[in-house]
Amino acid sequence: MAALLADLRTVKLRQTHIERDSSAPRLVGELDAISDSYDASVLQCNIENWLPLLGPPGLTFETLLVPLTVEQAQLLIRAYDEAERHPPTPEAVVSDPPLNSEEASLRASLLPPIQAALDQLAAADGKGCIVKTSSRSPKDAAARTGALERILREALSHPSNDRALSLDEEMLRVVCEAEGAALRFSRAEDILRALVLSERIWQDMTLALRHPDSFKQNIVVRRWESVDVTLEFRCFVHAGRLTAISQYAYQLYSPSLVESIEAARNTIVAYFDSQLREILVQGGFETCIVDVALLPQSDTAEHGQWWPRVIELNPFLPSTDAALFSWERERSLLEGSEALSGRQSYPVIRVCERARTGGLAVIPKAWKDVVSRVRLDLQ
């Protein structure tokens, strides 16, 4: 039911006037209750709720928050709607002037604090910052802003020296890396442009505004850290127990990861047991999904010598991608109640163990169109 509600949230319907029917089935009230429960689970995992727990101990990346008001969230929704009704030209999207009056209003109030946060976190290394909102990133906007195409062209102009990679495998790796690189910003104007063109942000602001009395949303500015895309993991935590670990970019085959799968598992388990478990349980996150990155301990560190860092927390719901697991078939495993056979033990870890064909088929259509255009030009 939660997955159905998540899908229904994304559907835009024409407004119509419907009289309240006091004889309506009780299912309406039950759906409202389920909807409120779903919303509460999603909003609980917003970064402002867990950053105070993980930020001070240095368990996640350095972060600054730029608060959003209800009015600014409403402007983000209206700016997106206006861009949908009157799609801007590609030339307008990549130029500086605001796309509409709503974006102009957002710039007036948000450019200074966003730029100040960017400058504070990026000044030391000049790498820029990764930016999202409280719940999710505007990564879907990268296909519209030109960021994705620019990143792909730059990456493919220096092809990999790994002769074992097919063209499709190399492209898939580049696309996975571009997903993070497209969220790297050094200008506040570019951030707002991505936010107003993102359907993901439209969805998240719409959900948050259903609860105006408890509204709490931020633009999240985080120090950029280079993370190997094959060393990001989705970790399932149920009732304070780490039950499952999946490679995040689960279509991407990495021979070195396959060779060091036990080292990765041991590193994450030790990190969870010694530093995360107690904080999560005491903070009310005993059941959640934690995305973790493994960073090399030094520039010369061997594979397997990592520092784990929390990327973000997600609700333990079918609306959160289960990666190499299945909510439908393996719910009991994810909850840690399934009796495991053979030599398996909790937490169960899975990675992509061989090169797969058709990996590019799972990316969004807008991204596929950009990939096809870039590949055609490079042939």
Short mmCIF file of C-alpha atoms in Angstrom, two decimals:
data_model
loop_
_atom_site.label_atom_id
_atom_site.label_comp_id
_atom_site.label_asym_id
_atom_site.label_seq_id
_atom_site.Cartn_x
_atom_site.Cartn_y
_atom_site.Cartn_z
CA MET A 1 0.00 0.00 0.00
CA ALA A 2 2.85 2.40 0.81
CA ALA A 3 4.36 1.81 -2.62
CA LEU A 4 0.98 2.49 -4.25
CA LEU A 5 0.66 5.72 -2.34
CA ALA A 6 4.18 6.73 -3.36
CA ASP A 7 3.24 6.22 -6.99
CA LEU A 8 -0.03 8.09 -6.61
CA ARG A 9 1.83 11.04 -5.14
CA THR A 10 3.54 11.63 -8.47
CA VAL A 11 0.34 11.85 -10.50
CA LYS A 12 -0.95 15.34 -11.34
CA LEU A 13 -4.71 15.65 -11.66
CA ARG A 14 -6.97 18.45 -12.81
CA GLN A 15 -8.61 20.26 -9.93
CA THR A 16 -12.34 19.65 -9.59
CA HIS A 17 -14.91 20.50 -6.95
CA ILE A 18 -16.16 17.43 -5.06
CA GLU A 19 -18.74 17.70 -2.31
CA ARG A 20 -17.83 15.74 0.82
CA ASP A 21 -20.09 12.70 1.06
CA SER A 22 -20.77 11.72 4.65
CA SER A 23 -21.81 8.28 3.44
CA ALA A 24 -18.48 7.62 1.72
CA PRO A 25 -16.92 4.25 2.57
CA ARG A 26 -14.65 4.06 5.60
CA LEU A 27 -11.82 3.16 3.23
CA VAL A 28 -11.36 6.89 2.60
CA GLY A 29 -10.54 7.49 6.23
CA GLU A 30 -8.29 4.45 6.31
CA LEU A 31 -6.41 5.66 3.23
CA ASP A 32 -6.01 9.07 4.87
CA ALA A 33 -4.53 7.40 7.93
CA ILE A 34 -2.16 5.34 5.79
CA SER A 35 -1.24 8.46 3.84
CA ASP A 36 -0.45 10.37 7.04
CA SER A 37 1.64 7.45 8.28
CA TYR A 38 3.52 7.30 4.98
CA ASP A 39 4.15 11.05 5.02
CA ALA A 40 5.40 10.88 8.61
CA SER A 41 7.86 8.09 7.75
CA VAL A 42 9.22 10.04 4.78
CA LEU A 43 9.50 13.33 6.64
CA GLN A 44 11.18 11.69 9.64
CA CYS A 45 14.14 10.77 7.43
CA ASN A 46 14.68 14.35 6.27
CA ILE A 47 18.23 15.43 6.95
CA GLU A 48 17.44 18.05 9.60
CA ASN A 49 16.10 15.24 11.81
CA TRP A 50 19.20 13.04 11.71
CA LEU A 51 22.04 15.48 11.01
CA PRO A 52 22.23 16.62 14.68
CA LEU A 53 22.81 12.97 15.62
CA LEU A 54 25.47 12.12 13.04
CA GLY A 55 27.03 15.48 12.18
CA PRO A 56 28.84 16.35 15.44
CA PRO A 57 30.56 12.94 15.75
CA GLY A 58 31.79 13.29 12.16
CA LEU A 59 29.84 10.26 10.94
CA THR A 60 28.57 12.06 7.84
CA PHE A 61 29.77 14.77 5.46
CA GLU A 62 30.11 18.39 6.56
CA THR A 63 26.78 20.09 5.95
CA LEU A 64 25.11 23.50 6.12
CA LEU A 65 21.35 24.07 6.00
CA VAL A 66 19.58 27.00 4.33
CA PRO A 67 16.01 27.06 5.72
CA LEU A 68 13.05 27.26 3.37
CA THR A 69 9.82 29.02 4.30
CA VAL A 70 6.36 27.78 3.37
CA GLU A 71 6.15 30.65 0.88
CA GLN A 72 9.43 29.66 -0.76
CA ALA A 73 8.29 26.03 -1.03
CA GLN A 74 5.10 27.23 -2.69
CA LEU A 75 7.18 29.30 -5.10
CA LEU A 76 9.24 26.23 -6.02
CA ILE A 77 6.05 24.35 -6.86
CA ARG A 78 4.63 27.21 -8.91
CA ALA A 79 7.95 27.75 -10.71
CA TYR A 80 8.00 24.10 -11.76
CA ASP A 81 4.35 24.20 -12.82
CA GLU A 82 4.98 27.31 -14.91
CA ALA A 83 7.97 25.66 -16.60
CA GLU A 84 5.75 22.67 -17.40
CA ARG A 85 2.97 24.82 -18.84
CA HIS A 86 5.36 26.99 -20.83
CA PRO A 87 8.52 24.93 -21.39
CA PRO A 88 11.60 27.15 -21.67
CA THR A 89 13.86 26.77 -24.69
CA PRO A 90 17.16 24.93 -24.20
CA GLU A 91 18.90 28.29 -24.71
CA ALA A 92 16.84 29.87 -21.92
CA VAL A 93 17.56 26.99 -19.55
CA VAL A 94 21.33 27.41 -19.81
CA SER A 95 21.25 31.22 -19.64
CA ASP A 96 21.29 33.32 -16.48
CA PRO A 97 17.98 35.27 -16.56
CA PRO A 98 15.17 33.73 -14.45
CA LEU A 99 12.83 31.42 -16.36
CA ASN A 100 9.74 32.96 -14.76
CA SER A 101 8.65 35.41 -12.07
CA GLU A 102 8.58 32.66 -9.44
CA GLU A 103 12.26 31.86 -9.99
CA ALA A 104 13.02 35.59 -9.85
CA SER A 105 11.30 35.80 -6.44
CA LEU A 106 13.23 32.79 -5.19
CA ARG A 107 16.50 34.35 -6.29
CA ALA A 108 15.75 37.56 -4.41
CA SER A 109 15.45 35.75 -1.08
CA LEU A 110 17.63 32.66 -1.46
CA LEU A 111 20.68 33.53 -3.57
CA PRO A 112 22.62 35.27 -0.74
CA PRO A 113 22.29 32.53 1.92
CA ILE A 114 22.88 29.72 -0.57
CA GLN A 115 25.99 31.37 -1.99
CA ALA A 116 27.29 32.06 1.51
CA ALA A 117 26.95 28.36 2.39
CA LEU A 118 28.65 27.35 -0.86
CA ASP A 119 31.55 29.71 -0.26
CA GLN A 120 31.97 28.55 3.34
CA LEU A 121 32.23 24.85 2.50
CA ALA A 122 33.96 25.06 -0.87
CA ALA A 123 36.43 27.88 -0.28
CA ALA A 124 39.18 25.65 1.10
CA ASP A 125 39.43 23.26 -1.84
CA GLY A 126 37.46 24.95 -4.63
CA LYS A 127 35.68 21.70 -5.45
CA GLY A 128 32.17 23.07 -5.12
CA CYS A 129 29.46 21.43 -3.04
CA ILE A 130 26.81 18.79 -3.46
CA VAL A 131 23.32 20.22 -3.01
CA LYS A 132 19.90 18.71 -2.34
CA THR A 133 16.83 19.52 -0.28
CA SER A 134 15.80 17.90 3.00
CA SER A 135 14.57 14.69 1.42
CA ARG A 136 16.04 14.26 -2.07
CA SER A 137 18.23 15.82 -4.74
CA PRO A 138 17.18 17.48 -8.01
CA LYS A 139 19.18 14.95 -10.04
CA ASP A 140 16.36 14.55 -12.56
CA ALA A 141 16.86 18.18 -13.65
CA ALA A 142 20.35 17.43 -14.98
CA ALA A 143 18.93 16.27 -18.31
CA ARG A 144 17.14 19.62 -18.75
CA THR A 145 19.84 21.99 -17.49
CA GLY A 146 22.56 20.62 -19.78
CA ALA A 147 24.66 19.46 -16.82
CA LEU A 148 24.33 15.78 -17.70
CA GLU A 149 25.32 16.27 -21.33
CA ARG A 150 28.32 18.40 -20.37
CA ILE A 151 29.55 15.83 -17.85
CA LEU A 152 29.07 12.90 -20.24
CA ARG A 153 30.92 14.61 -23.07
CA GLU A 154 33.82 15.50 -20.81
CA ALA A 155 34.07 12.00 -19.36
CA LEU A 156 33.82 10.24 -22.71
CA SER A 157 36.46 12.47 -24.24
CA HIS A 158 38.89 10.60 -21.97
CA PRO A 159 37.82 6.95 -22.37
CA SER A 160 38.72 4.37 -19.77
CA ASN A 161 41.90 2.37 -20.21
CA ASP A 162 40.12 -0.69 -18.84
CA ARG A 163 40.04 -2.95 -21.89
CA ALA A 164 37.78 -5.38 -20.04
CA LEU A 165 34.90 -2.90 -20.20
CA SER A 166 32.51 -2.99 -23.12
CA LEU A 167 31.22 0.29 -24.53
CA ASP A 168 27.90 -0.19 -22.73
CA GLU A 169 29.64 -0.96 -19.43
CA GLU A 170 31.82 2.11 -19.74
CA MET A 171 28.81 4.27 -20.58
CA LEU A 172 26.89 2.87 -17.60
CA ARG A 173 29.77 3.67 -15.28
CA VAL A 174 30.02 7.21 -16.67
CA VAL A 175 26.26 7.71 -16.26
CA CYS A 176 26.39 6.49 -12.64
CA GLU A 177 29.26 8.85 -11.89
CA ALA A 178 27.45 11.69 -13.67
CA GLU A 179 24.49 11.30 -11.32
CA GLY A 180 26.64 12.58 -8.47
CA ALA A 181 28.69 15.04 -10.49
CA ALA A 182 25.51 16.73 -11.75
CA LEU A 183 24.74 17.71 -8.16
CA ARG A 184 28.05 19.50 -7.70
CA PHE A 185 27.55 23.27 -7.70
CA SER A 186 29.57 26.41 -7.12
CA ARG A 187 26.90 29.00 -8.08
CA ALA A 188 23.64 29.60 -6.24
CA GLU A 189 21.93 30.52 -9.53
CA ASP A 190 22.60 27.03 -10.90
CA ILE A 191 21.18 25.44 -7.77
CA LEU A 192 17.90 27.31 -7.99
CA ARG A 193 17.65 26.52 -11.69
CA ALA A 194 17.95 22.80 -10.93
CA LEU A 195 15.41 23.03 -8.11
CA VAL A 196 12.73 24.74 -10.19
CA LEU A 197 13.15 22.21 -13.03
CA SER A 198 13.06 19.10 -10.82
CA GLU A 199 9.91 17.00 -10.55
CA ARG A 200 11.47 15.26 -7.53
CA ILE A 201 11.63 18.58 -5.69
CA TRP A 202 8.06 19.37 -6.80
CA GLN A 203 6.94 16.06 -5.29
CA ASP A 204 8.82 16.59 -2.02
CA MET A 205 7.60 20.16 -1.52
CA THR A 206 4.05 19.03 -2.27
CA LEU A 207 4.31 16.34 0.40
CA ALA A 208 5.83 18.71 2.96
CA LEU A 209 3.18 21.38 2.35
CA ARG A 210 0.44 18.90 3.20
CA HIS A 211 1.61 19.42 6.78
CA PRO A 212 2.07 23.21 7.10
CA ASP A 213 1.93 23.19 10.91
CA SER A 214 5.04 21.02 11.08
CA PHE A 215 6.72 22.32 7.90
CA LYS A 216 10.50 22.08 8.08
CA GLN A 217 12.48 22.01 4.84
CA ASN A 218 15.98 23.12 3.91
CA ILE A 219 18.29 23.53 0.98
CA VAL A 220 21.17 21.28 1.99
CA VAL A 221 24.74 22.23 1.08
CA ARG A 222 27.36 19.53 1.69
CA ARG A 223 31.11 19.52 1.24
CA TRP A 224 32.04 17.65 -1.93
CA GLU A 225 33.95 14.40 -1.43
CA SER A 226 35.04 12.19 -4.29
CA VAL A 227 33.38 8.82 -3.76
CA ASP A 228 33.94 5.74 -5.90
CA VAL A 229 30.45 5.01 -7.22
CA THR A 230 31.03 1.27 -6.73
CA LEU A 231 31.70 1.85 -3.02
CA GLU A 232 28.30 3.22 -2.09
CA PHE A 233 26.02 0.83 -0.23
CA ARG A 234 22.37 0.69 0.80
CA CYS A 235 22.10 -0.74 4.31
CA PHE A 236 18.83 -2.05 5.76
CA VAL A 237 18.30 -1.59 9.50
CA HIS A 238 15.29 -3.15 11.24
CA ALA A 239 14.63 -2.91 14.98
CA GLY A 240 18.21 -1.79 15.57
CA ARG A 241 19.70 -4.67 13.61
CA LEU A 242 21.70 -4.44 10.37
CA THR A 243 20.01 -7.06 8.20
CA ALA A 244 21.12 -6.47 4.61
CA ILE A 245 23.68 -4.55 2.54
CA SER A 246 23.46 -3.93 -1.20
CA GLN A 247 25.74 -2.23 -3.68
CA TYR A 248 23.96 1.06 -4.42
CA ALA A 249 24.81 1.21 -8.15
CA TYR A 250 23.64 -2.37 -8.46
CA GLN A 251 23.85 -2.62 -12.26
CA LEU A 252 27.55 -1.74 -12.20
CA TYR A 253 30.06 -4.59 -12.18
CA SER A 254 33.31 -3.98 -10.32
CA PRO A 255 35.81 -6.87 -10.21
CA SER A 256 37.71 -5.21 -7.36
CA LEU A 257 34.51 -4.94 -5.30
CA VAL A 258 33.64 -8.58 -5.92
CA GLU A 259 37.12 -9.55 -4.71
CA SER A 260 36.79 -7.44 -1.56
CA ILE A 261 33.13 -8.08 -0.76
CA GLU A 262 33.89 -9.55 2.67
CA ALA A 263 36.18 -6.64 3.52
CA ALA A 264 33.39 -4.23 2.61
CA ARG A 265 30.89 -6.19 4.70
CA ASN A 266 33.22 -6.33 7.70
CA THR A 267 33.97 -2.60 7.47
CA ILE A 268 30.29 -1.65 7.36
CA VAL A 269 29.34 -4.07 10.15
CA ALA A 270 32.10 -2.77 12.43
CA TYR A 271 31.08 0.82 11.68
CA PHE A 272 27.43 0.08 12.40
CA ASP A 273 28.08 -1.88 15.60
CA SER A 274 30.63 0.51 17.09
CA GLN A 275 29.30 3.91 16.02
CA LEU A 276 25.87 3.90 14.38
CA ARG A 277 23.57 1.45 16.13
CA GLU A 278 23.23 3.19 19.49
CA ILE A 279 22.87 6.65 17.92
CA LEU A 280 20.18 5.47 15.50
CA VAL A 281 18.18 3.62 18.15
CA GLN A 282 18.32 6.43 20.70
CA GLY A 283 17.43 8.95 17.99
CA GLY A 284 14.31 7.08 16.91
CA PHE A 285 15.79 5.60 13.72
CA GLU A 286 15.92 1.98 14.84
CA THR A 287 14.21 1.00 11.57
CA CYS A 288 15.47 2.80 8.48
CA ILE A 289 17.68 2.48 5.41
CA VAL A 290 21.16 4.00 5.63
CA ASP A 291 23.23 4.83 2.55
CA VAL A 292 26.93 4.52 3.34
CA ALA A 293 30.04 5.45 1.35
CA LEU A 294 33.45 3.85 1.85
CA LEU A 295 36.24 6.41 1.45
CA PRO A 296 39.93 5.43 1.13
CA GLN A 297 41.86 6.13 4.32
CA SER A 298 44.54 7.91 2.28
CA ASP A 299 45.55 8.58 -1.31
CA THR A 300 47.81 5.53 -1.17
CA ALA A 301 45.46 3.26 0.78
CA GLU A 302 44.97 -0.23 -0.58
CA HIS A 303 41.54 -1.49 -1.58
CA GLY A 304 39.86 -2.51 1.66
CA GLN A 305 41.30 0.30 3.79
CA TRP A 306 38.26 2.54 4.13
CA TRP A 307 36.60 5.18 6.27
CA PRO A 308 32.80 4.72 6.23
CA ARG A 309 30.54 7.80 6.08
CA VAL A 310 26.76 8.08 6.15
CA ILE A 311 25.36 9.68 3.00
CA GLU A 312 21.71 9.81 4.07
CA LEU A 313 18.86 8.04 5.80
CA ASN A 314 15.76 6.76 3.98
CA PRO A 315 12.44 5.38 5.20
CA PHE A 316 12.16 1.61 5.55
CA LEU A 317 9.37 1.48 2.98
CA PRO A 318 8.84 -0.13 -0.45
CA SER A 319 9.01 3.38 -1.93
CA THR A 320 12.75 3.23 -1.19
CA ASP A 321 14.56 1.19 -3.85
CA ALA A 322 15.63 -2.17 -2.40
CA ALA A 323 18.55 -2.37 -4.88
CA LEU A 324 19.64 -6.03 -5.16
CA PHE A 325 16.91 -7.16 -2.76
CA SER A 326 13.14 -7.31 -3.26
CA TRP A 327 10.48 -5.83 -1.01
CA GLU A 328 7.90 -8.16 -2.51
CA ARG A 329 9.81 -11.44 -2.25
CA GLU A 330 12.29 -10.79 0.57
CA ARG A 331 10.52 -8.62 3.10
CA SER A 332 11.18 -11.15 5.88
CA LEU A 333 14.89 -11.16 5.04
CA LEU A 334 15.06 -7.36 5.12
CA GLU A 335 13.33 -7.45 8.51
CA GLY A 336 15.79 -10.06 9.75
CA SER A 337 13.14 -12.70 10.51
CA GLU A 338 13.96 -15.19 7.75
CA ALA A 339 15.93 -18.30 8.69
CA LEU A 340 19.01 -18.23 6.47
CA SER A 341 20.33 -21.39 4.88
CA GLY A 342 23.82 -22.66 4.31
CA ARG A 343 26.70 -20.38 5.26
CA GLN A 344 24.69 -17.17 5.02
CA SER A 345 24.39 -14.95 8.07
CA TYR A 346 23.04 -11.50 8.82
CA PRO A 347 23.69 -9.00 7.45
CA VAL A 348 23.36 -10.48 3.96
CA ILE A 349 25.48 -8.57 1.43
CA ARG A 350 24.99 -8.50 -2.33
CA VAL A 351 26.95 -6.86 -5.11
CA CYS A 352 26.82 -7.10 -8.89
CA GLU A 353 28.94 -10.20 -9.51
CA ARG A 354 29.23 -10.14 -13.29
CA ALA A 355 28.89 -7.75 -16.19
CA ARG A 356 25.28 -7.29 -17.20
CA THR A 357 23.74 -6.40 -20.51
CA GLY A 358 21.02 -3.81 -20.73
CA GLY A 359 22.10 -1.83 -17.70
CA LEU A 360 21.35 1.44 -19.46
CA ALA A 361 17.73 0.36 -19.88
CA VAL A 362 16.98 1.22 -16.25
CA ILE A 363 17.93 4.89 -16.43
CA PRO A 364 15.18 7.53 -16.85
CA LYS A 365 14.01 8.26 -20.39
CA ALA A 366 15.22 11.87 -20.31
CA TRP A 367 18.70 10.59 -19.41
CA LYS A 368 18.53 7.93 -22.14
CA ASP A 369 17.81 10.65 -24.70
CA VAL A 370 20.90 12.59 -23.62
CA VAL A 371 23.05 9.44 -23.64
CA SER A 372 21.85 8.54 -27.14
CA ARG A 373 22.59 12.03 -28.44
CA VAL A 374 26.09 12.08 -26.95
CA ARG A 375 26.92 8.61 -28.25
CA LEU A 376 25.70 9.50 -31.73
CA ASP A 377 27.86 12.62 -31.80
CA LEU A 378 30.92 10.71 -30.65
CA GLN A 379 30.65 7.96 -33.25
#
